[in-house]
mmCIF file of C-alpha atoms and ligand atoms in Angstrom:
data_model
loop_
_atom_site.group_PDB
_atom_site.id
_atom_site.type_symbol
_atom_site.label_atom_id
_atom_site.label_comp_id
_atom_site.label_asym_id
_atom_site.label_seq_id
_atom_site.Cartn_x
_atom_site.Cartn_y
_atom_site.Cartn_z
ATOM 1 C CA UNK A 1 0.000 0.000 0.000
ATOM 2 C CA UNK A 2 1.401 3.657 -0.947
ATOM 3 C CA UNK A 3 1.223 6.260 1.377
ATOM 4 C CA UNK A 4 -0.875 9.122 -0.014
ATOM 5 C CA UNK A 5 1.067 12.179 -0.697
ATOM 6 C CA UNK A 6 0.575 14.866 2.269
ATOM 7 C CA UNK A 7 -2.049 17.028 1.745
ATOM 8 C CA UNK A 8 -0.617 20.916 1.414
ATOM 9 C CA UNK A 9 -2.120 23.234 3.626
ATOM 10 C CA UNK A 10 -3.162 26.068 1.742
ATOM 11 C CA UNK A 11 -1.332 29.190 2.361
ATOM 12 C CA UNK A 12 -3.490 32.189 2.881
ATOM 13 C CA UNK A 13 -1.945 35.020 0.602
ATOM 14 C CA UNK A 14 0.237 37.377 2.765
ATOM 15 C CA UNK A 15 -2.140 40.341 4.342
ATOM 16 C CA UNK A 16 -1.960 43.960 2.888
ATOM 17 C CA UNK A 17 -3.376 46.433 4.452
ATOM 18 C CA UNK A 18 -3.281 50.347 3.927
ATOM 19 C CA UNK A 19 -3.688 53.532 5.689
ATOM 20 C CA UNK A 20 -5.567 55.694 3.355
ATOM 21 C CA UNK A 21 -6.197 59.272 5.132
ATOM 22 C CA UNK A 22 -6.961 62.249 3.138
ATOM 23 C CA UNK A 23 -4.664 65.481 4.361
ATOM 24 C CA UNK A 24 -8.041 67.891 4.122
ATOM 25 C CA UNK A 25 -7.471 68.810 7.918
ATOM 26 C CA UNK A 26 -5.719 67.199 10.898
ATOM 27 C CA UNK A 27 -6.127 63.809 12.245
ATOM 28 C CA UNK A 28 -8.913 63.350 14.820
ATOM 29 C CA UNK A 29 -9.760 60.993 17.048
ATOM 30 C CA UNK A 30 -11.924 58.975 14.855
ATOM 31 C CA UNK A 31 -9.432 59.133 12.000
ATOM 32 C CA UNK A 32 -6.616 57.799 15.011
ATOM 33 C CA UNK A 33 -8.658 55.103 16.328
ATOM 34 C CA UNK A 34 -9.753 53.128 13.197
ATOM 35 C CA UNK A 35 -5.771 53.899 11.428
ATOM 36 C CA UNK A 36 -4.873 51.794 14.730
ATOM 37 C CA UNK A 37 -7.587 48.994 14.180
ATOM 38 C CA UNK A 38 -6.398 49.064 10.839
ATOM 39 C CA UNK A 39 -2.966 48.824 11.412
ATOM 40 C CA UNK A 40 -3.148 46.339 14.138
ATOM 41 C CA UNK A 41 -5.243 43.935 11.686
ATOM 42 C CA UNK A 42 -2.621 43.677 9.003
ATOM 43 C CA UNK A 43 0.685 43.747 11.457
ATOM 44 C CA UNK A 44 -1.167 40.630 13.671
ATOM 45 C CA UNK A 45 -1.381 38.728 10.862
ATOM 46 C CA UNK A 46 1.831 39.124 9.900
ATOM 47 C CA UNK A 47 0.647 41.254 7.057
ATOM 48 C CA UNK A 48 2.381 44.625 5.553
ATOM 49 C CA UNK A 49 0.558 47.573 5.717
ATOM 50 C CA UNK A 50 0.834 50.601 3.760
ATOM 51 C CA UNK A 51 0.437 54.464 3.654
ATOM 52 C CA UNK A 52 -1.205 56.354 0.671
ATOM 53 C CA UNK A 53 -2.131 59.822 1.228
ATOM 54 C CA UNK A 54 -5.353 60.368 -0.322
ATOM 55 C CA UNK A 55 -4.823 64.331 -1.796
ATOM 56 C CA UNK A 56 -6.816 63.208 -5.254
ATOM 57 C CA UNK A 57 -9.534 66.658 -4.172
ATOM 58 C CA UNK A 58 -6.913 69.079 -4.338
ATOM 59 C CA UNK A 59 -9.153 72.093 -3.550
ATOM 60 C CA UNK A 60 -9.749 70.455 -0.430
ATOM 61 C CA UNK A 61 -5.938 69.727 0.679
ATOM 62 C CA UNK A 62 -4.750 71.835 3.729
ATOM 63 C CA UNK A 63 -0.880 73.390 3.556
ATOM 64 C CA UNK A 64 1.037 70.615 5.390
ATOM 65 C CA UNK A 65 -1.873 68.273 5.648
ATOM 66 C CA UNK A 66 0.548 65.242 4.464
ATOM 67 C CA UNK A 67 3.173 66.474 6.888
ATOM 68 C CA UNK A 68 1.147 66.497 9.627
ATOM 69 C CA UNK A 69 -0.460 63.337 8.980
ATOM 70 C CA UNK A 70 3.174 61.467 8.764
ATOM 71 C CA UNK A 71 4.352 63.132 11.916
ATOM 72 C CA UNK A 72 0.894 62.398 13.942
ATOM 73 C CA UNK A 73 1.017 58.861 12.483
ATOM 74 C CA UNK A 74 4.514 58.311 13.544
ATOM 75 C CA UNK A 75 3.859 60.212 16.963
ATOM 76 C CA UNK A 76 1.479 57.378 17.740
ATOM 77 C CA UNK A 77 3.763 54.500 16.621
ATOM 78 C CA UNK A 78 1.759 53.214 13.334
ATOM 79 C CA UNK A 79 4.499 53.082 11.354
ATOM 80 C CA UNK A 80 3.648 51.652 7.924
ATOM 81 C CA UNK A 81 5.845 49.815 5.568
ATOM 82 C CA UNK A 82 7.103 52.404 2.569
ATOM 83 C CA UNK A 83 6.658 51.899 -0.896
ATOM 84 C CA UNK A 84 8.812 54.089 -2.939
ATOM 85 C CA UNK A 85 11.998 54.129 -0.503
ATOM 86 C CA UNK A 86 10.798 56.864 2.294
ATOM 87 C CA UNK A 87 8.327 58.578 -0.117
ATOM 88 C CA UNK A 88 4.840 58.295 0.858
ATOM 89 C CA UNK A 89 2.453 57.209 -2.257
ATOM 90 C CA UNK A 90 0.070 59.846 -3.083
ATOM 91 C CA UNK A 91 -2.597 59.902 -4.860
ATOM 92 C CA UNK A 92 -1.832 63.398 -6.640
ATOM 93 C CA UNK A 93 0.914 61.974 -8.768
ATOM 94 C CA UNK A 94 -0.811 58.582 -10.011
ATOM 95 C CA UNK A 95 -3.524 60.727 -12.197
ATOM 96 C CA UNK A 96 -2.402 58.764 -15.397
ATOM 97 C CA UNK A 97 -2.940 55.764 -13.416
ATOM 98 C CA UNK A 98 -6.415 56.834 -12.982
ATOM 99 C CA UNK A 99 -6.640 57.827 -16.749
ATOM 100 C CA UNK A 100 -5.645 54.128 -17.700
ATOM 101 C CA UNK A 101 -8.318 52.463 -15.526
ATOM 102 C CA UNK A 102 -11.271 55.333 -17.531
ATOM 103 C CA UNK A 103 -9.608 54.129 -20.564
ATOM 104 C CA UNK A 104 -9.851 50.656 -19.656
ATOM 105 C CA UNK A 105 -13.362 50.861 -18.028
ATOM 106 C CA UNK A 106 -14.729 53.258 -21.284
ATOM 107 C CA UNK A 107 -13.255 50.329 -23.781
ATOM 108 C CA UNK A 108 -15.669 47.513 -22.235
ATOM 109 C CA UNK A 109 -18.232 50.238 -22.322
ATOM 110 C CA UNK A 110 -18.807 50.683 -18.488
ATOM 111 C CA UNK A 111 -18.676 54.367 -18.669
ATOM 112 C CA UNK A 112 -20.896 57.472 -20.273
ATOM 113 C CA UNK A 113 -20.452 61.049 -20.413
ATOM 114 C CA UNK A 114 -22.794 63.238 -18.443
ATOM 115 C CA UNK A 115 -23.512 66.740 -18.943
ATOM 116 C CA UNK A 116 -25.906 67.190 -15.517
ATOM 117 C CA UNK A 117 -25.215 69.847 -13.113
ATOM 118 C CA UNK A 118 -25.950 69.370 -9.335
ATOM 119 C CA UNK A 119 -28.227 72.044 -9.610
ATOM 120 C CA UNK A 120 -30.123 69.589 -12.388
ATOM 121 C CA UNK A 121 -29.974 66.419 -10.098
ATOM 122 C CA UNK A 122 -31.373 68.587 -7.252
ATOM 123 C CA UNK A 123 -34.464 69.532 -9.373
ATOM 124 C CA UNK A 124 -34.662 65.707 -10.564
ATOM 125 C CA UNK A 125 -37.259 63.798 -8.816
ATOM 126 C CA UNK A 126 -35.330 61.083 -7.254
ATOM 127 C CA UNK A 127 -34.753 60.231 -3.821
ATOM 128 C CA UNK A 128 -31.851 61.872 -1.816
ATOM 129 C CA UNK A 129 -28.902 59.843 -0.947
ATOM 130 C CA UNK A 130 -27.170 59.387 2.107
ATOM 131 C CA UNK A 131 -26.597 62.943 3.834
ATOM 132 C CA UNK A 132 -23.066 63.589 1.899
ATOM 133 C CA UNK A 133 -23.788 61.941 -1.227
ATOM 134 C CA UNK A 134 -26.325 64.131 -2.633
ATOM 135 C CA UNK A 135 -29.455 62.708 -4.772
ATOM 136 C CA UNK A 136 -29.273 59.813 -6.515
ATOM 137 C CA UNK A 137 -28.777 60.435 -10.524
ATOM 138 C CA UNK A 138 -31.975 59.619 -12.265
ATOM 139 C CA UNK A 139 -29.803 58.436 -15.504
ATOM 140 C CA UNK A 140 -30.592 61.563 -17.531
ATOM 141 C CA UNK A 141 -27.264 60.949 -20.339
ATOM 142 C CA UNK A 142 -27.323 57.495 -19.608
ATOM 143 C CA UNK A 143 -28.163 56.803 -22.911
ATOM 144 C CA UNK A 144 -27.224 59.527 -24.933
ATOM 145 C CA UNK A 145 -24.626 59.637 -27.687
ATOM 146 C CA UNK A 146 -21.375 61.086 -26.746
ATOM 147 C CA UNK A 147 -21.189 63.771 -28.360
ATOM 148 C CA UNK A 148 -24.620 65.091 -28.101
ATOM 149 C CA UNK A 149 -23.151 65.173 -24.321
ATOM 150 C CA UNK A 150 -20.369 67.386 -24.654
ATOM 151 C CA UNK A 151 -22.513 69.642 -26.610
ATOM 152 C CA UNK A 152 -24.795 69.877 -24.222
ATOM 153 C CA UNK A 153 -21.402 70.628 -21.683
ATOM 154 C CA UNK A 154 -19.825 72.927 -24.239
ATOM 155 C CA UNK A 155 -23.137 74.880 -24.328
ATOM 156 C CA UNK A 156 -23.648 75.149 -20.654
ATOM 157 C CA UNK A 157 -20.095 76.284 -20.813
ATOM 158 C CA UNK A 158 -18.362 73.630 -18.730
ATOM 159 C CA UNK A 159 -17.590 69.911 -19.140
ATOM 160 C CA UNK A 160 -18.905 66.438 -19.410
ATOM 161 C CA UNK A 161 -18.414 64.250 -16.353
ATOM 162 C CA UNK A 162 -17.634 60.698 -16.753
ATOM 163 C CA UNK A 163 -20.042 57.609 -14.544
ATOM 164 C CA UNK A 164 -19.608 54.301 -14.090
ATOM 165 C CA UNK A 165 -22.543 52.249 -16.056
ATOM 166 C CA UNK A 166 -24.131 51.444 -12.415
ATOM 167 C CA UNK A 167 -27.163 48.588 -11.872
ATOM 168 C CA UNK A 168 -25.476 45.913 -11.096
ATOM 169 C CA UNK A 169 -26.300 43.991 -7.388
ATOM 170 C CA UNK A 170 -23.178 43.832 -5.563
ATOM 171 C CA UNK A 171 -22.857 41.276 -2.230
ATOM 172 C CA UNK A 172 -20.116 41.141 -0.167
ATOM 173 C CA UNK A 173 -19.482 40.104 3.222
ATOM 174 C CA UNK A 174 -17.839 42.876 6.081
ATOM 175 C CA UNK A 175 -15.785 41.333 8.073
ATOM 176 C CA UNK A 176 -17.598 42.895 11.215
ATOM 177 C CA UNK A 177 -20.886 43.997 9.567
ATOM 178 C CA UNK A 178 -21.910 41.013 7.539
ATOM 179 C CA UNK A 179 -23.510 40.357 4.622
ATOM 180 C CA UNK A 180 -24.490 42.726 2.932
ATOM 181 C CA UNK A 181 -26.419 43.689 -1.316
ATOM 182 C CA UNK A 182 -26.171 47.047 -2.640
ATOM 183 C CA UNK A 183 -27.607 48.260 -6.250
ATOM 184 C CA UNK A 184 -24.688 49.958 -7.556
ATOM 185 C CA UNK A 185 -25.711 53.639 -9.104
ATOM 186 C CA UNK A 186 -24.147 55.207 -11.918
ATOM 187 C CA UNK A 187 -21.452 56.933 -9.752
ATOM 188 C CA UNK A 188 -18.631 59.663 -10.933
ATOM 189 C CA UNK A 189 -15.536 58.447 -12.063
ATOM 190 C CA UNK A 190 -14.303 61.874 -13.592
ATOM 191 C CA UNK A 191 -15.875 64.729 -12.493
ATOM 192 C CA UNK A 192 -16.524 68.043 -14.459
ATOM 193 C CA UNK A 193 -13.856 70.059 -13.189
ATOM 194 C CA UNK A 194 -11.910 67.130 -14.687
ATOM 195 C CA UNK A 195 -10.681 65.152 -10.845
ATOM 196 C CA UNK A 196 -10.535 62.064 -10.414
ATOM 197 C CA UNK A 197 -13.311 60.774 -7.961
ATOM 198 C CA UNK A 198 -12.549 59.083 -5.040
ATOM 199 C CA UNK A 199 -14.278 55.634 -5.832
ATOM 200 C CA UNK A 200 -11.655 55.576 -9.275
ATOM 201 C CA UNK A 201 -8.665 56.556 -7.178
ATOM 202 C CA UNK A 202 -8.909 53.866 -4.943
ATOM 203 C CA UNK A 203 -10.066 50.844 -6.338
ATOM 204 C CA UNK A 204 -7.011 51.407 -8.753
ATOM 205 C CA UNK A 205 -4.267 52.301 -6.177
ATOM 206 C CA UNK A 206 -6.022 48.977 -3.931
ATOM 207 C CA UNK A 207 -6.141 47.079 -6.245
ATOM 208 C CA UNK A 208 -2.439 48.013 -8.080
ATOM 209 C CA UNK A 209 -0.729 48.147 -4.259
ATOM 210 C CA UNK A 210 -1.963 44.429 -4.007
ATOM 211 C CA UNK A 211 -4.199 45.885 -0.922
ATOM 212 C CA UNK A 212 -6.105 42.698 0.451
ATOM 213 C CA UNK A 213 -7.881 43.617 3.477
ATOM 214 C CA UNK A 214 -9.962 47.527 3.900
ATOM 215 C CA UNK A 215 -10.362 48.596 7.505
ATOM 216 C CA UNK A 216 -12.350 51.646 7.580
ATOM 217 C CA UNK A 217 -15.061 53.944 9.439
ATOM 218 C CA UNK A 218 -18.637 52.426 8.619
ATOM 219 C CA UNK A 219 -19.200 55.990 6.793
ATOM 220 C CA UNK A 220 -17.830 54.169 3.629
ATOM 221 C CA UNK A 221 -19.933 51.487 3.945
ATOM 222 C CA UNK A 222 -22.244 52.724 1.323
ATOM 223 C CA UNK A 223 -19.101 52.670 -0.911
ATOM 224 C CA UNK A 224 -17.837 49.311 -1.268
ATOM 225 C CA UNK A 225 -20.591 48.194 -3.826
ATOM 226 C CA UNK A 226 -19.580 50.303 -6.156
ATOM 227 C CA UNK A 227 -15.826 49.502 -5.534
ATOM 228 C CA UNK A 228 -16.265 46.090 -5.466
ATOM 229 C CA UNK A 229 -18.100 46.073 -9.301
ATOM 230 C CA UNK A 230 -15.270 49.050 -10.651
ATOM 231 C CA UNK A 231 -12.647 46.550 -9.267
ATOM 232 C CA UNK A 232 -14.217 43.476 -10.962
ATOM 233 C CA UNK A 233 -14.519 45.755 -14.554
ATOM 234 C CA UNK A 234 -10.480 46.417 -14.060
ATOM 235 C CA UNK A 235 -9.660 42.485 -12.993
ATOM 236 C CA UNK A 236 -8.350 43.781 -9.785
ATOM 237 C CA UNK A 237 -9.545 40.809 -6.731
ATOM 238 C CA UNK A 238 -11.908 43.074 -4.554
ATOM 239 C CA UNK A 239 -10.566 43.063 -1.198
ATOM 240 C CA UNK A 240 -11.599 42.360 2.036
ATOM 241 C CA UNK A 241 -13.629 44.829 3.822
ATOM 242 C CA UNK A 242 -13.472 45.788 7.516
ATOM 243 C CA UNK A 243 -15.874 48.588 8.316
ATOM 244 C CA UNK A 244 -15.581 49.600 11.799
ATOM 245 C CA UNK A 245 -18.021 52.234 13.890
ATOM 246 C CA UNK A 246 -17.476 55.820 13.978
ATOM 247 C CA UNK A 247 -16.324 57.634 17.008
ATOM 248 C CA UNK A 248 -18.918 60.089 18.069
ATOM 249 C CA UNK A 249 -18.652 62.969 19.616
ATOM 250 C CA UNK A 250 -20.252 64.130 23.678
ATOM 251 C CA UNK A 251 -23.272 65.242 21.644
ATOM 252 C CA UNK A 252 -23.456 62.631 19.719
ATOM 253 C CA UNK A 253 -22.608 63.615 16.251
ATOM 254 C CA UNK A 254 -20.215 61.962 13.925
ATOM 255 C CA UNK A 255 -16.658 63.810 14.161
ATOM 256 C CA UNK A 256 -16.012 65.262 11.037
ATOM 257 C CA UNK A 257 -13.384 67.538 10.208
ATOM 258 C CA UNK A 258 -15.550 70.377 9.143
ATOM 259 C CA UNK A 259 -16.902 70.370 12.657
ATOM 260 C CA UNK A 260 -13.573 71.038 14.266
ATOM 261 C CA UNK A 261 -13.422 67.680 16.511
ATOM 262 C CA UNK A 262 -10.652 66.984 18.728
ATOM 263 C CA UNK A 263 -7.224 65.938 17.055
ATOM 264 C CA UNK A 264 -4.547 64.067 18.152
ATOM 265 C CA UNK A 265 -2.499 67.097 18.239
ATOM 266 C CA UNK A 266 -5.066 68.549 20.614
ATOM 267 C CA UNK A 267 -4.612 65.730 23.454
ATOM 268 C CA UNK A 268 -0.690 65.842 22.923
ATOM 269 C CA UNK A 269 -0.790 69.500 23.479
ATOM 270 C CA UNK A 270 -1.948 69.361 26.947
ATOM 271 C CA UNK A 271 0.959 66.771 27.533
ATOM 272 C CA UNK A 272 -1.044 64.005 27.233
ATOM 273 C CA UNK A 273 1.414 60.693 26.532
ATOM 274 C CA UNK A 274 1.566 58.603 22.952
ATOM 275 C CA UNK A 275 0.561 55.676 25.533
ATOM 276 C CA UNK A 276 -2.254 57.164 27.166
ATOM 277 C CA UNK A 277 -3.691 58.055 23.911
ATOM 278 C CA UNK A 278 -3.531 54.522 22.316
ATOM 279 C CA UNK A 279 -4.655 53.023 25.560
ATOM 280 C CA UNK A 280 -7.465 54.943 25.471
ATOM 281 C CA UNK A 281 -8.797 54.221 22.144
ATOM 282 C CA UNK A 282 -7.553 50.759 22.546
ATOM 283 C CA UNK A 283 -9.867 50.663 25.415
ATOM 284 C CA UNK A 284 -12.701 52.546 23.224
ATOM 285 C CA UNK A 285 -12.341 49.428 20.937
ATOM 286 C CA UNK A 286 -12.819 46.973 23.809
ATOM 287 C CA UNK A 287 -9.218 45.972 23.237
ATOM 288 C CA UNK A 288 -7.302 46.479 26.766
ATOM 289 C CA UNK A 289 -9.275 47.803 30.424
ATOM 290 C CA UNK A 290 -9.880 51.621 30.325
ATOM 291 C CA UNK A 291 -6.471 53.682 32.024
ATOM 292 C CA UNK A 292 -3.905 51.332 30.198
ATOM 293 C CA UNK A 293 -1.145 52.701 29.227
ATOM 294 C CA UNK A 294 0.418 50.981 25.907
ATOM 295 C CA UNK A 295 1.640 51.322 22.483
ATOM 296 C CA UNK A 296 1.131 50.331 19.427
ATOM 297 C CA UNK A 297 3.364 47.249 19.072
ATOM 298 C CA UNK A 298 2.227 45.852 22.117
ATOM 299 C CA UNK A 299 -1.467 45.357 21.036
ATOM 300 C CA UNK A 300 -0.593 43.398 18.268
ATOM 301 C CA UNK A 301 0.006 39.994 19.841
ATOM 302 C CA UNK A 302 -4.020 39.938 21.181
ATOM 303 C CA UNK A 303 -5.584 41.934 19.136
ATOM 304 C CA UNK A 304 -8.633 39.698 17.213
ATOM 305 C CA UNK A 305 -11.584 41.190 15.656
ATOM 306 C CA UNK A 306 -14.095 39.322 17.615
ATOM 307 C CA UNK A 307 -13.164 41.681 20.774
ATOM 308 C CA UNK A 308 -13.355 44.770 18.922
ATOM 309 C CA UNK A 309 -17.279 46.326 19.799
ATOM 310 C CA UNK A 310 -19.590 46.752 16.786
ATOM 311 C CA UNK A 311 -21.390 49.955 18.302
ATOM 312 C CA UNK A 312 -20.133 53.926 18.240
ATOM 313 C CA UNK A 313 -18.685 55.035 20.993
ATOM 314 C CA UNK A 314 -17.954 58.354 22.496
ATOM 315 C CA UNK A 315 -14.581 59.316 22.953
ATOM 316 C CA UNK A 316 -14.429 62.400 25.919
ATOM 317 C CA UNK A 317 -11.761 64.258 24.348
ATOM 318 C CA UNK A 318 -10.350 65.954 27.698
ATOM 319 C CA UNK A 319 -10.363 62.808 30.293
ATOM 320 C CA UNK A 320 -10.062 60.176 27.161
ATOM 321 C CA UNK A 321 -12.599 58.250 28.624
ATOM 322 C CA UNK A 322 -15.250 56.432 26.235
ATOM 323 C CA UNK A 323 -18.611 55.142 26.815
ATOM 324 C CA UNK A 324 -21.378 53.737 24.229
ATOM 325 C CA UNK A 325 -23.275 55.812 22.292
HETATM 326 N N1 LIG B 401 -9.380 58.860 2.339
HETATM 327 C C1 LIG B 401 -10.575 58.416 3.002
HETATM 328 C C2 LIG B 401 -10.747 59.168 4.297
HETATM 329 O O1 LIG B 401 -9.794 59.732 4.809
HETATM 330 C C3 LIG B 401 -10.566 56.933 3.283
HETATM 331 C C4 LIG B 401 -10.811 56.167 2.064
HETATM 332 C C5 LIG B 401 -10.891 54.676 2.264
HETATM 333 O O2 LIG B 401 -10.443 54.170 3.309
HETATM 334 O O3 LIG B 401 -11.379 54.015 1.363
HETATM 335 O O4 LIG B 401 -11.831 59.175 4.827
#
């Protein structure tokens, strides 16, 4: 009798994760607690995880916002692997990048000019979208010919946006949140002022970094349809999606940078330690007691996603205590 040949154990493909903040204002708490989560993900699985600086909305970049985010990243200890030796990857100098993938996208017909202002998607009578989306597009150029399109721009003296050819049903499973469908829309890709949208820039930089596992706030959970179906169109594998809850704020609103929440740089000012800070939103997470004192580094070893909480919590930005929302 021959012995069977050992079974090989499959080897799960190394784990790449990615910081991907946007330098439109400085770091808050929020922003700090799920770069942590996301960070301590990838580096307990043995996994790499990287730093792209997400500056595609250049109107909206602050002077030194990519400085600041470096040194407040470093300050708290999530230090990410580099890709181009010390250089951080931005987004602002992969454009042509981003033109390749519209090419691409525009060759297998997934794409179609559109000549609608906000102003006409307002007055279109469609249901509004989540609060920072603005209404859904009722598919006014969907079907027009191209060039009737940038007519229509060239009249209204501006230029044709480009969408993604939306309706397809999208399911994929969070790793916290579940399963989950979501009817894809016919998104921007390109918009008129000729930026590249957000959902373009990153499913190409994900999926050309080799980015395997998303951690972020549950805001962009009404995202990851659509970036799961542009990934599939560009043959990228879509990742695998963490979204974790927002920090909120005493009065229970989302922190969001146009509201001025606390930063990092706020609780180091008043001399607050690197370890009392990651304690505390370690703690926030349900990851260590409340009052440890810790870094980075030394979460790794127990961190495991089924002890981080699923609800929002409050973070009290002057005693860095946290309770449930
Ligand atoms: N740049 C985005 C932000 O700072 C995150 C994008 C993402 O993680 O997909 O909110």
């Amino acid at each position: 009798m021959s012995i069977p040949p050992p079974v090989p154990t499959p080897v799960s493909p190394a784990v790449v994760g990615r910081l991907a903040p946007s330098p439109t204002g400085l770091m808050h708490l929020g922003n700090a607690r799920t770069a942590l989560l996301a960070w301590l993900s990838a580096r307990s699985q043995g996994g790499r995880i990287l730093l792209r600086i997400e500056d595609i909305d250049t109107p909206r970049v602050a002077p030194g916002g990519t400085r600041a985010l470096q040194e407040d990243l470093a300050a708290l200890g999530l230090i990410c692997d580099e890709m181009d030796a010390g250089s951080p990857c931005l987004q602002s100098q992969r454009r042509h990048l981003y033109d390749d993938a519209l090419t691409a996208l525009a060759r297998q017909q997934q794409t179609f000019l559109c000549s609608c202002s906000r102003a006409d998607l307002m007055r279109a009578p469609s249901a509004p979208h989540a609060a920072d989306e603005g209404p859904r597009y009722p598919g006014t150029c969907r079907d027009k010919a191209w060039p009737q399109v940038l007519q229509e721009a060239k009249q209204a003296g501006k230029s044709a946006a480009v969408r993604f050819r939306g309706g397809q049903n999208v399911r994929f499973v969070d790793g916290l949140l579940g399963e989950h469908e979501q009817l894809v829309d016919d998104f921007v890709l390109r918009r008129a002022d000729g930026l590249h949208a957000y959902q373009l820039a990153v499913v190409v930089d994900d999926g050309l970094m080799g980015v395997t596992e998303v951690v972020r706030g549950d805001d962009l959970l009404s995202s990851t349809g659509r970036q799961v179906a542009l990934a599939r169109c560009l043959g990228f594998a879509p990742p695998a999606h963490i979204h974790v809850p927002l920090v909120l704020s005493p009065a229970g609103e989302r922190l969001a940078k146009r509201n001025r929440p606390p930063t990092v740089r706020d609780v180091f000012a008043r001399g607050v330690a690197a370890e009392t800070l990651i304690g505390a939103m370690a703690a926030s997470a349900g990851l260590c007691p409340p009052g440890t004192r810790t870094t980075a580094n030394e979460l790794v070893a127990d961190f495991a996603w089924t002890k981080v909480r699923r609800t929002p919590v409050v973070i009290d930005p002057i005693t860095l205590q946290s309770y449930q929302a």
